[in-house]
Tab-separated table of C-alpha atoms in Angstrom:
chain	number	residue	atom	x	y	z
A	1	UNK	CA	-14.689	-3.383	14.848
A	2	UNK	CA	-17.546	-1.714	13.171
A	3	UNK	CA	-17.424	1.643	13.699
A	4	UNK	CA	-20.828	3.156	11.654
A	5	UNK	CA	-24.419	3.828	12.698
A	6	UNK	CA	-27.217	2.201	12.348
A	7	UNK	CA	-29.956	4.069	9.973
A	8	UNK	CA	-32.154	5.095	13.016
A	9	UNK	CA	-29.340	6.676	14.534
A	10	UNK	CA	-28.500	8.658	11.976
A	11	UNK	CA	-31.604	9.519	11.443
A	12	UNK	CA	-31.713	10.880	15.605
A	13	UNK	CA	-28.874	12.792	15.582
A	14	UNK	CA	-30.121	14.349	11.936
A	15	UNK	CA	-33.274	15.828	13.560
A	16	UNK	CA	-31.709	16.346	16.543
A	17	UNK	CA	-29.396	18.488	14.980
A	18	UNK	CA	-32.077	19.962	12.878
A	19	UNK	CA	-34.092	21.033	15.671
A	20	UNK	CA	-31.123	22.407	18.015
A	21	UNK	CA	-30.242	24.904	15.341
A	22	UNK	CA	-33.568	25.986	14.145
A	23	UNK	CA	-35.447	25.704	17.602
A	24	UNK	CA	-32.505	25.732	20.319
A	25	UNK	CA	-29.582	28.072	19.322
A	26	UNK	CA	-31.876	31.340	19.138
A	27	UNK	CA	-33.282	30.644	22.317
A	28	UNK	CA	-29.615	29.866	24.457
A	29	UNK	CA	-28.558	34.228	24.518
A	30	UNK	CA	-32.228	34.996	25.850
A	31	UNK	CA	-32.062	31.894	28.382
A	32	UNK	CA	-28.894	32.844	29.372
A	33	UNK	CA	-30.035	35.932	30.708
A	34	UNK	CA	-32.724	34.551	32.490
A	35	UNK	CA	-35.439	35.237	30.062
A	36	UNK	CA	-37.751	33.066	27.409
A	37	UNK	CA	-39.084	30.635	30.165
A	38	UNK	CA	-42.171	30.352	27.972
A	39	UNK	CA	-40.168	29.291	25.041
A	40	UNK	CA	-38.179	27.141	26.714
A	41	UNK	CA	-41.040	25.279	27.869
A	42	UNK	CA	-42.505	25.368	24.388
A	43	UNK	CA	-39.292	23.364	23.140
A	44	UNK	CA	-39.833	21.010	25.766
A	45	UNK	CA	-42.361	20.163	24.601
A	46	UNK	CA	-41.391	19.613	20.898
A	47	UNK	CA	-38.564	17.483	21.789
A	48	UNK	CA	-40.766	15.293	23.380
A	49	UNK	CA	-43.474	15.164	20.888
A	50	UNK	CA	-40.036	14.580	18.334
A	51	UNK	CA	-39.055	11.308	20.827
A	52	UNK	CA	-36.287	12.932	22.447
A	53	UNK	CA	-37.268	12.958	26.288
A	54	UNK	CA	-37.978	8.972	26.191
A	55	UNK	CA	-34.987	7.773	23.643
A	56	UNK	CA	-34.233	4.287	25.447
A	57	UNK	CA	-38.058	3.776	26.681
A	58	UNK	CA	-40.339	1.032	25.287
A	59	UNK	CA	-42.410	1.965	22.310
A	60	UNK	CA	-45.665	0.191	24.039
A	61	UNK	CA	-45.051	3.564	26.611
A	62	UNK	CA	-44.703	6.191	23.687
A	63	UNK	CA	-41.383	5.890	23.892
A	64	UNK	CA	-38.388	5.953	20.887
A	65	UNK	CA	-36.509	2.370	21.565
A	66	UNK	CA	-33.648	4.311	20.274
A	67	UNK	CA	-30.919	3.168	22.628
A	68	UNK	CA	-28.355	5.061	24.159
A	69	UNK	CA	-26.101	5.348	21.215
A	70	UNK	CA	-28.909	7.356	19.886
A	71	UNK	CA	-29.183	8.918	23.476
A	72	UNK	CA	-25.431	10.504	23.118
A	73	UNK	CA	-25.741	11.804	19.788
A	74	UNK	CA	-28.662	13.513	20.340
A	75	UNK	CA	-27.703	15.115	23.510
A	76	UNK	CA	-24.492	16.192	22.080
A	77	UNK	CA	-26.156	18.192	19.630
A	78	UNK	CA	-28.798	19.445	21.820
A	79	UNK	CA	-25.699	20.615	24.186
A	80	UNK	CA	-23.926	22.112	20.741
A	81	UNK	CA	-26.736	24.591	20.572
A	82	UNK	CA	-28.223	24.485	24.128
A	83	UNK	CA	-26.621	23.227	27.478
A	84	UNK	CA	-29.397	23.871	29.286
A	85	UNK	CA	-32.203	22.497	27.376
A	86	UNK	CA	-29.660	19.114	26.985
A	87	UNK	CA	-29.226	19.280	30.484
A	88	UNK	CA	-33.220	18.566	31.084
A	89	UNK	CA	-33.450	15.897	28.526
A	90	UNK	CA	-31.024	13.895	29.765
A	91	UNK	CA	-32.368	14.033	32.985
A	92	UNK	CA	-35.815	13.644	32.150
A	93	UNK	CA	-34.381	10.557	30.167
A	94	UNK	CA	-32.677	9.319	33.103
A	95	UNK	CA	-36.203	9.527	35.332
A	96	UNK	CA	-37.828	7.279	32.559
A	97	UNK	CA	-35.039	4.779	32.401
A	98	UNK	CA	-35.130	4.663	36.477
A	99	UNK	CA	-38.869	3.599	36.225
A	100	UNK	CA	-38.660	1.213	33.442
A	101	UNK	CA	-36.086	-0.926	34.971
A	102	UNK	CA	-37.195	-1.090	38.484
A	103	UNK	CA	-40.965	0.586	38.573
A	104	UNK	CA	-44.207	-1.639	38.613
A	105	UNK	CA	-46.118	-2.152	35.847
A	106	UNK	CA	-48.719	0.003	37.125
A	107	UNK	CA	-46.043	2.782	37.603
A	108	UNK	CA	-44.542	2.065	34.438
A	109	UNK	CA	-48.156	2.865	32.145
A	110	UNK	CA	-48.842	5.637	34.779
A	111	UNK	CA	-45.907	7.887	34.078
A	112	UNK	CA	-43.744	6.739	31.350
A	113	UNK	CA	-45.817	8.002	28.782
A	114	UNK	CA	-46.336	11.353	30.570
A	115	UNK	CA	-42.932	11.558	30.414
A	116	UNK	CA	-42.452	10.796	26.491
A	117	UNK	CA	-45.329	12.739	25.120
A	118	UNK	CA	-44.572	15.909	27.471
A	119	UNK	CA	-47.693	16.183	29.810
A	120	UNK	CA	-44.580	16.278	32.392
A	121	UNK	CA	-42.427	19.048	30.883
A	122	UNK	CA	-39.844	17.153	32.547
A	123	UNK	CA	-38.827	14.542	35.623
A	124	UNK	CA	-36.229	15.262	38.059
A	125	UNK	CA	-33.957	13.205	40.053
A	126	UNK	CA	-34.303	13.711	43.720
A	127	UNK	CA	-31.036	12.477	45.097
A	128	UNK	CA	-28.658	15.333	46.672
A	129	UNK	CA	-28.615	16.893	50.202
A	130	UNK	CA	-26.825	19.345	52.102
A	131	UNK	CA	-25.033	16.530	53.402
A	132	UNK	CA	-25.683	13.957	50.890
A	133	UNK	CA	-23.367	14.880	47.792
A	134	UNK	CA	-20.576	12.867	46.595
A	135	UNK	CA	-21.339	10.661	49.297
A	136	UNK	CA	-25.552	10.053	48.284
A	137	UNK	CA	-25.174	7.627	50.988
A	138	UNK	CA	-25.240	9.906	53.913
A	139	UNK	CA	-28.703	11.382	53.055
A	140	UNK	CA	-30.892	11.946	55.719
A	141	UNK	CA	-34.567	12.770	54.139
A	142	UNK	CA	-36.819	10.262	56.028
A	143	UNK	CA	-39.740	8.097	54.555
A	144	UNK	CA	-41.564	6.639	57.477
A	145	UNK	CA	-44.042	4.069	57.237
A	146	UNK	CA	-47.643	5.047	58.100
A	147	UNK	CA	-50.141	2.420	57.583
A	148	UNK	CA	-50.878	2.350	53.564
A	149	UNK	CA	-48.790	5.636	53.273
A	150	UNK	CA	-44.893	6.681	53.523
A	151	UNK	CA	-44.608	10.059	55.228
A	152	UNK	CA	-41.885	11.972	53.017
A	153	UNK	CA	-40.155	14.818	55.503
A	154	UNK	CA	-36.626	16.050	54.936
A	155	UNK	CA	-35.321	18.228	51.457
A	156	UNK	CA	-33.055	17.556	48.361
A	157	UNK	CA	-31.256	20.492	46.861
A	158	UNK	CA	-29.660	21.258	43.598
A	159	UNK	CA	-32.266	19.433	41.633
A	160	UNK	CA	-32.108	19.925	37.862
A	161	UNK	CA	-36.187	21.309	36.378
A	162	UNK	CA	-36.695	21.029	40.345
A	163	UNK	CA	-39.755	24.208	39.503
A	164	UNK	CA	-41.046	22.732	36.410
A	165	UNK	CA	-40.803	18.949	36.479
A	166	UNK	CA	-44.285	16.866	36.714
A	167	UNK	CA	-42.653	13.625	38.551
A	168	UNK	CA	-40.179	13.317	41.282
A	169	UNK	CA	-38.119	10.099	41.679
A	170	UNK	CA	-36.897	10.515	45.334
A	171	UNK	CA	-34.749	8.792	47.739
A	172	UNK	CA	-35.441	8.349	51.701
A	173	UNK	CA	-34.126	6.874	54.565
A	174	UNK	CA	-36.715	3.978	55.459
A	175	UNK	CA	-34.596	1.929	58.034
A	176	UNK	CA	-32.656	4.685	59.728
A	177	UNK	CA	-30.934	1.467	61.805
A	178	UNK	CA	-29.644	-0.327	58.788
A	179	UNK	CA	-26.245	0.538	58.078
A	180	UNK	CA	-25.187	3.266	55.751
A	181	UNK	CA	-26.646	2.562	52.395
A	182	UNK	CA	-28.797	-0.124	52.993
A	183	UNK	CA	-31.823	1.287	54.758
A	184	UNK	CA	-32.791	3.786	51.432
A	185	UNK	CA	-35.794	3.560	49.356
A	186	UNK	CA	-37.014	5.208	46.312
A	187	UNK	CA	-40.627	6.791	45.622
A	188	UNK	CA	-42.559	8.699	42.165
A	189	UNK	CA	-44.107	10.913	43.891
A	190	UNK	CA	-46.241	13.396	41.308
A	191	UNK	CA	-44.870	17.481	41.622
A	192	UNK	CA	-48.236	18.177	43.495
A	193	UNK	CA	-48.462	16.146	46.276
A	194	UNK	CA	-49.518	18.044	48.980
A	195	UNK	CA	-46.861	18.869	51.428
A	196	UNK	CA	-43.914	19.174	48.219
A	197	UNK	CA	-42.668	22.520	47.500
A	198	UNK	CA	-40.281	24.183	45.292
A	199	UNK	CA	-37.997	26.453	46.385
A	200	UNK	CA	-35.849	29.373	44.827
A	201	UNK	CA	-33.831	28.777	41.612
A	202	UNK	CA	-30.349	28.876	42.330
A	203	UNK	CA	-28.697	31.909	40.803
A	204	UNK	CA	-25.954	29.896	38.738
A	205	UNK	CA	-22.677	30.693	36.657
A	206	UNK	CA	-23.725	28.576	33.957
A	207	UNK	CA	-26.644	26.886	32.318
A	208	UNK	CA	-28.982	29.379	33.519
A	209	UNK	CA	-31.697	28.428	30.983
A	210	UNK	CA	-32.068	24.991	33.437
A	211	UNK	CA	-33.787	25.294	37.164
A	212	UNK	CA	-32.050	24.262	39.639
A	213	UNK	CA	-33.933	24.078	42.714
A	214	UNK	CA	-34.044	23.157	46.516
A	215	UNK	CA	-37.459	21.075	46.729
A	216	UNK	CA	-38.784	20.754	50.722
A	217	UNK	CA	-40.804	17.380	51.772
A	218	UNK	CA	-43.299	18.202	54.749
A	219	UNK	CA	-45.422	15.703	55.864
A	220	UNK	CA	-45.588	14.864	51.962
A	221	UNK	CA	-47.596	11.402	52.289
A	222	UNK	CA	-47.788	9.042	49.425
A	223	UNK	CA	-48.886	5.829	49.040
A	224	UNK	CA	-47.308	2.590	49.642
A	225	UNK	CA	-47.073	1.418	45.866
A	226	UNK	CA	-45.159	4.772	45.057
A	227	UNK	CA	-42.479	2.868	46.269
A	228	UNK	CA	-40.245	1.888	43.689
A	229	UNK	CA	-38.467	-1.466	43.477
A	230	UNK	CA	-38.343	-3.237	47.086
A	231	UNK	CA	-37.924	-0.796	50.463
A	232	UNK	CA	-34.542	-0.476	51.645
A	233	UNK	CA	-32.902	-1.794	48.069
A	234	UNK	CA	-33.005	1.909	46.627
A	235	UNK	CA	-29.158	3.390	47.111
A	236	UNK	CA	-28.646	0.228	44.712
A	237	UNK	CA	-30.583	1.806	42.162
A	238	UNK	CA	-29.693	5.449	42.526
A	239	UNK	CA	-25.635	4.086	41.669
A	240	UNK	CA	-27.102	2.003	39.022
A	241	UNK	CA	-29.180	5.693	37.020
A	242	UNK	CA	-26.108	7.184	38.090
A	243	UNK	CA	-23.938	5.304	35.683
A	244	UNK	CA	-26.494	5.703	33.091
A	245	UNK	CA	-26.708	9.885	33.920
A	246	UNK	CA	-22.962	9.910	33.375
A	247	UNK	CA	-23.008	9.275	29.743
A	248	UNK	CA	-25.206	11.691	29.241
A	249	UNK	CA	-23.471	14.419	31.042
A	250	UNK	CA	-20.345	13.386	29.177
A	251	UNK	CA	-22.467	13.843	26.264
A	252	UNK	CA	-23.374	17.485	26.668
A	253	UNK	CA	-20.216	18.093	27.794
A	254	UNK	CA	-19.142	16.995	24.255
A	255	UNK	CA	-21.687	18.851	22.416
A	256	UNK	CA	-20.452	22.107	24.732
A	257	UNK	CA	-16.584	21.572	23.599
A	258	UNK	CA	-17.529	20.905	20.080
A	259	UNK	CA	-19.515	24.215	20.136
A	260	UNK	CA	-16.589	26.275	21.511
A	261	UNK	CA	-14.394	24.506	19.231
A	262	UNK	CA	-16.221	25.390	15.993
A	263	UNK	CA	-17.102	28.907	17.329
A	264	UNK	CA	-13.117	29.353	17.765
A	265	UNK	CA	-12.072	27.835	14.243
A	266	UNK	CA	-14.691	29.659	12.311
A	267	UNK	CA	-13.049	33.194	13.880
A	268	UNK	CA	-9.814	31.897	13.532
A	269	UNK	CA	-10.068	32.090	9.622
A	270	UNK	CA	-11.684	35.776	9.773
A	271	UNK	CA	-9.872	37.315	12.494
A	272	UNK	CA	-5.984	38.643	10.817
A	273	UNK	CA	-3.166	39.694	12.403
A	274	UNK	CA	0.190	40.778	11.020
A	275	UNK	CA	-0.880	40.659	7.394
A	276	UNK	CA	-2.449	37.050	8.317
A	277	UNK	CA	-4.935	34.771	9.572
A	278	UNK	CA	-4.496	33.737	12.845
A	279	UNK	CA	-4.601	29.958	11.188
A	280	UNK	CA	-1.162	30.428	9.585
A	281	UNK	CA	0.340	30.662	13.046
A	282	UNK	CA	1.697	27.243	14.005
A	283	UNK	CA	1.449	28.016	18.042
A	284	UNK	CA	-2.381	28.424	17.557
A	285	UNK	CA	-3.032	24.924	15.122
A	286	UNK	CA	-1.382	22.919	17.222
A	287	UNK	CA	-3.792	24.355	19.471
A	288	UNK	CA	-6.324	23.561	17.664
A	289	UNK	CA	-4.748	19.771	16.936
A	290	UNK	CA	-4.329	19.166	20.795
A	291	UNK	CA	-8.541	20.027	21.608
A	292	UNK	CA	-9.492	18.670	18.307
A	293	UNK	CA	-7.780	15.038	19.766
A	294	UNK	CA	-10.048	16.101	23.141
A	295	UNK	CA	-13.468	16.338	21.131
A	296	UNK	CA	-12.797	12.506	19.451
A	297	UNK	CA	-11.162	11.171	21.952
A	298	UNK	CA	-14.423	12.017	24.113
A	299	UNK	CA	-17.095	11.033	21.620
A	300	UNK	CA	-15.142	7.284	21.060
A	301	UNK	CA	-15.340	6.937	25.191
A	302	UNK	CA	-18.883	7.855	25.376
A	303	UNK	CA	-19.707	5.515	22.558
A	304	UNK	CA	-17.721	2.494	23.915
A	305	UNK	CA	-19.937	3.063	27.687
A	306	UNK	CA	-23.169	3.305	25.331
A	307	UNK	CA	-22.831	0.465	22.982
A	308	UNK	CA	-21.834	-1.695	25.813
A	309	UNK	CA	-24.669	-0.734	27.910
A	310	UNK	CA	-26.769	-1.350	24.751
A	311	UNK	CA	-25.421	-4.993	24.664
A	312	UNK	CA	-26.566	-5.370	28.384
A	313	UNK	CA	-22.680	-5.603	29.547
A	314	UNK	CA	-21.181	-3.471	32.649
A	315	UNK	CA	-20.522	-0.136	31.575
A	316	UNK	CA	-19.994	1.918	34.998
A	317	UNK	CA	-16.382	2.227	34.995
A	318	UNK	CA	-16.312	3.291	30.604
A	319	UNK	CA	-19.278	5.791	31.812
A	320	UNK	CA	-16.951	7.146	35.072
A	321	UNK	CA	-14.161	7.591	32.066
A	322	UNK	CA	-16.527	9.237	29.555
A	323	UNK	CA	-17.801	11.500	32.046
A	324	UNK	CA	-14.305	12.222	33.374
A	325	UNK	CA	-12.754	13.070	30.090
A	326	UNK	CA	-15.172	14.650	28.602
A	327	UNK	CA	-15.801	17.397	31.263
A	328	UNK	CA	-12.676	17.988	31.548
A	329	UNK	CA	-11.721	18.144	27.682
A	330	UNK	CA	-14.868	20.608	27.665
A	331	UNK	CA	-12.633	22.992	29.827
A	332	UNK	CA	-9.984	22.792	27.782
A	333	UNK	CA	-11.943	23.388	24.908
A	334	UNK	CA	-13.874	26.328	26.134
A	335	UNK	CA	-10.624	27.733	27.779
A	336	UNK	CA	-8.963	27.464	24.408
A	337	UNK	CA	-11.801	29.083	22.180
A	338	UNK	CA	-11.632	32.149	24.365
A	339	UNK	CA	-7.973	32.126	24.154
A	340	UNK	CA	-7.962	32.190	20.440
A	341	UNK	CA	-10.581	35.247	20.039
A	342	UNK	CA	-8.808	37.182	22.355
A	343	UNK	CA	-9.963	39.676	24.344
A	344	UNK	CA	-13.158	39.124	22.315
A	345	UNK	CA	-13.650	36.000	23.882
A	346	UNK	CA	-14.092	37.396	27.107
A	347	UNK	CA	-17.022	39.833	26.090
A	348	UNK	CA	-20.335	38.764	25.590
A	349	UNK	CA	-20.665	39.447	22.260
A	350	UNK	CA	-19.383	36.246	21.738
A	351	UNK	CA	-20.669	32.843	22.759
A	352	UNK	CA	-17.402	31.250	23.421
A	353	UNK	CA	-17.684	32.747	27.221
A	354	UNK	CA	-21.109	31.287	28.264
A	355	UNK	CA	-19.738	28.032	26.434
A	356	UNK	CA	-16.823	28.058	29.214
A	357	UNK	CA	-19.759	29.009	31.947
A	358	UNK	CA	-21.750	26.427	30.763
A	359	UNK	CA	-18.605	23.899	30.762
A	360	UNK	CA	-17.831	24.577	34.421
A	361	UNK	CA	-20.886	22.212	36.336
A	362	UNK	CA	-20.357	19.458	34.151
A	363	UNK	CA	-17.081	18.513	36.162
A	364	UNK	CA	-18.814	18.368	38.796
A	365	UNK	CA	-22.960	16.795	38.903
A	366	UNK	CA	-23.443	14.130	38.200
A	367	UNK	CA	-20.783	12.482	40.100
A	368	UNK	CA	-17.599	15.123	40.328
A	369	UNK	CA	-14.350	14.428	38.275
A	370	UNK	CA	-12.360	12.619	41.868
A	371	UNK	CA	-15.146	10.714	42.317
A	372	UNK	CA	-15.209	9.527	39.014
A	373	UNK	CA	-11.166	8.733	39.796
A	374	UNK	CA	-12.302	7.059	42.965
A	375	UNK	CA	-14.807	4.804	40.490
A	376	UNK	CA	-12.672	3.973	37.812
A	377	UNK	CA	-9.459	3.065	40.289
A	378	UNK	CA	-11.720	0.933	42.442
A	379	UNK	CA	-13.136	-0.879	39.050
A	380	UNK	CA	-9.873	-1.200	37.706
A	381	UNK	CA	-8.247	-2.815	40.843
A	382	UNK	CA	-11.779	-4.718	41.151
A	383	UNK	CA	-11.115	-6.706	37.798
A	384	UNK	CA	-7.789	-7.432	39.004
A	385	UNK	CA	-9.175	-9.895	41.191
């Protein structure tokens, strides 16, 4: 097995990493607070114009061809220096991967390059309901037929850049009589349609630099070729993204752990107690050893789920493990660096306690951690035969 990267993707995670720390990591204490919307915006915007919000899209659509090996490296160092700025590119990456494998051609050269260049400061990913969470199925927003036109009424909630995103890829029930799961569609319906709205920004424990938002449908009417794929075949492609979003959650879940990690090792050599560093004392490097095995053992799943979905192979049950682990080894990581500073850890003078805030959500969107179990026990059986 050949475990190096190519030149390219070296070359991605280098200026990803270059612009996290000189663009991102000065911004994440001001977002964090709920200030430096502007900025945020502004870096965006640069990570778009730098390839980052269209990594696996076709070049003839402004986008990077990079692939999604290229897509977790540079989200875990976005995440390293930003959670909630990684947060909206993977999303917006997911939105552009939904519409090149199932849009039009028309829809395809109408968005996807509004996407990559940043005219859309971002897409979001219209899927969740009040009653529609882990089970996506059970949604009941309603696109009606109406002549050339769908008629959009019904709302979505906890949608990531729901306030800022240009593009909307939204689910509806089109055959209310089909049975559960098979009467769903999926539109691109443009931020300002009429009858859309944004409501208030959820008021979160973590990643507060991202919007979250509820976003209300009204008599929203589009027209019939914002219809993506064929009607009633959409719940198909929402699990299909899904598997894609997963590696990249596990990916800034990484980039979170490895954050909290270094933070925590860094102090660890300054920080003395009884006439010593506190990296003499055995109890806290093995410590260290136990959530420095979490941090690779994370990055090698997330890598396995996006070279094979590079080679085209199934890769939803390796991205249900990457996501699993990797969330979770981010708690462990974050709980850990706070343990090791101390009380100091706990006090916001330190980053090590938004790191464990910022943690906390990726166990659960995206799919939550005993759904994952649910996905990777049914796969496993599955292949049993």
């Amino acid at each position: 097995m050949h475990f190096a990267f190519t030149e390219e993707e070296e070359l991605i995670r280098d200026s990803a990493r270059k612009l996290a720390t000189e663009r991102l990591a000065p911004l994440a204490e001001t977002l964090d607070r709920g200030e430096g919307r502007a900025e945020f915006l502004a870096n965006l915007k640069l990570l778009a114009e730098n390839g980052f919000m269209a990594l696996n899209i076709q070049a003839g659509f402004g986008g990077s061809e990079a692939g999604t090996v290229a897509f977790a490296l540079a989200l875990e160092e976005l995440a390293a220096a930003c959670a909630s700025t990684a947060v909206t590119t993977s999303v917006t990456n997911m939105v552009g991967e939904a519409i090149q494998a199932v849009g039009s051609s028309e829809q395809q050269a109408e968005y996807l390059p509004k996407l990559a260049d940043g005219t859309y400061p971002a897409g979001a990913f219209c899927l969740t309901e009040a009653g529609a969470g882990s089970d996506p199925a059970g949604m009941k927003l309603r696109a009606r037929r109406d002549g050339d036109t769908y008629v959009l009424d019904g709302e979505k909630i906890f949608i990531t850049s729901g306030e800022y995103a240009g593009l909307f890829v939204v689910w509806g029930v089109t055959n209310p009589d089909a049975p559960k799961g098979k009467g769903i569609s999926v539109f691109l319906v443009p931020a300002d349609t009429p009858g859309v709205s944004v409501g208030k920004a959820e008021k979160k424990m973590g990643q507060t630099g991202s919007a979250t938002n509820t976003i209300r449908f009204e008599g929203a009417r589009i027209p019939v070729e914002a219809l993506m794929g064929k009607e009633n075949d959409g719940f198909r492609v929402a699990v299909g993204e899904l598997a894609g979003g997963r590696i990249g959650v596990a990916s800034v879940s990484l980039g979170i752990a490895r954050a909290a990690m270094d933070a925590a090792k860094s102090y660890a050599r300054e920080r003395k107690q009884f006439g010593q560093a506190l990296t003499e004392f055995q109890g806290l490097q093995w410590l260290i050893a136990d959530r420095e095995l979490d941090l690779h053992a994370s990055r090698l799943l997330i890598l396995d789920a996006a070279a094979k979905k590079d080679r085209g192979e199934p890769f939803a049950k390796e991205a249900s493990m990457a996501k699993l682990f990797a969330s979770e080894a981010a708690h462990r990581c974050t709980d850990a660096a706070i343990q090791i500073h101390g009380g100091a850890g706990y006090c916001r003078d330190f980053p090590v306690e938004r790191y464990a805030r910022d943690a906390r959500i990726t166990r659960i969107y995206e799919g939550t951690s005993e759904i994952q179990r649910l996905i990777i026990a049914r796969e496993t059986l599955r292949q049993l035969g």
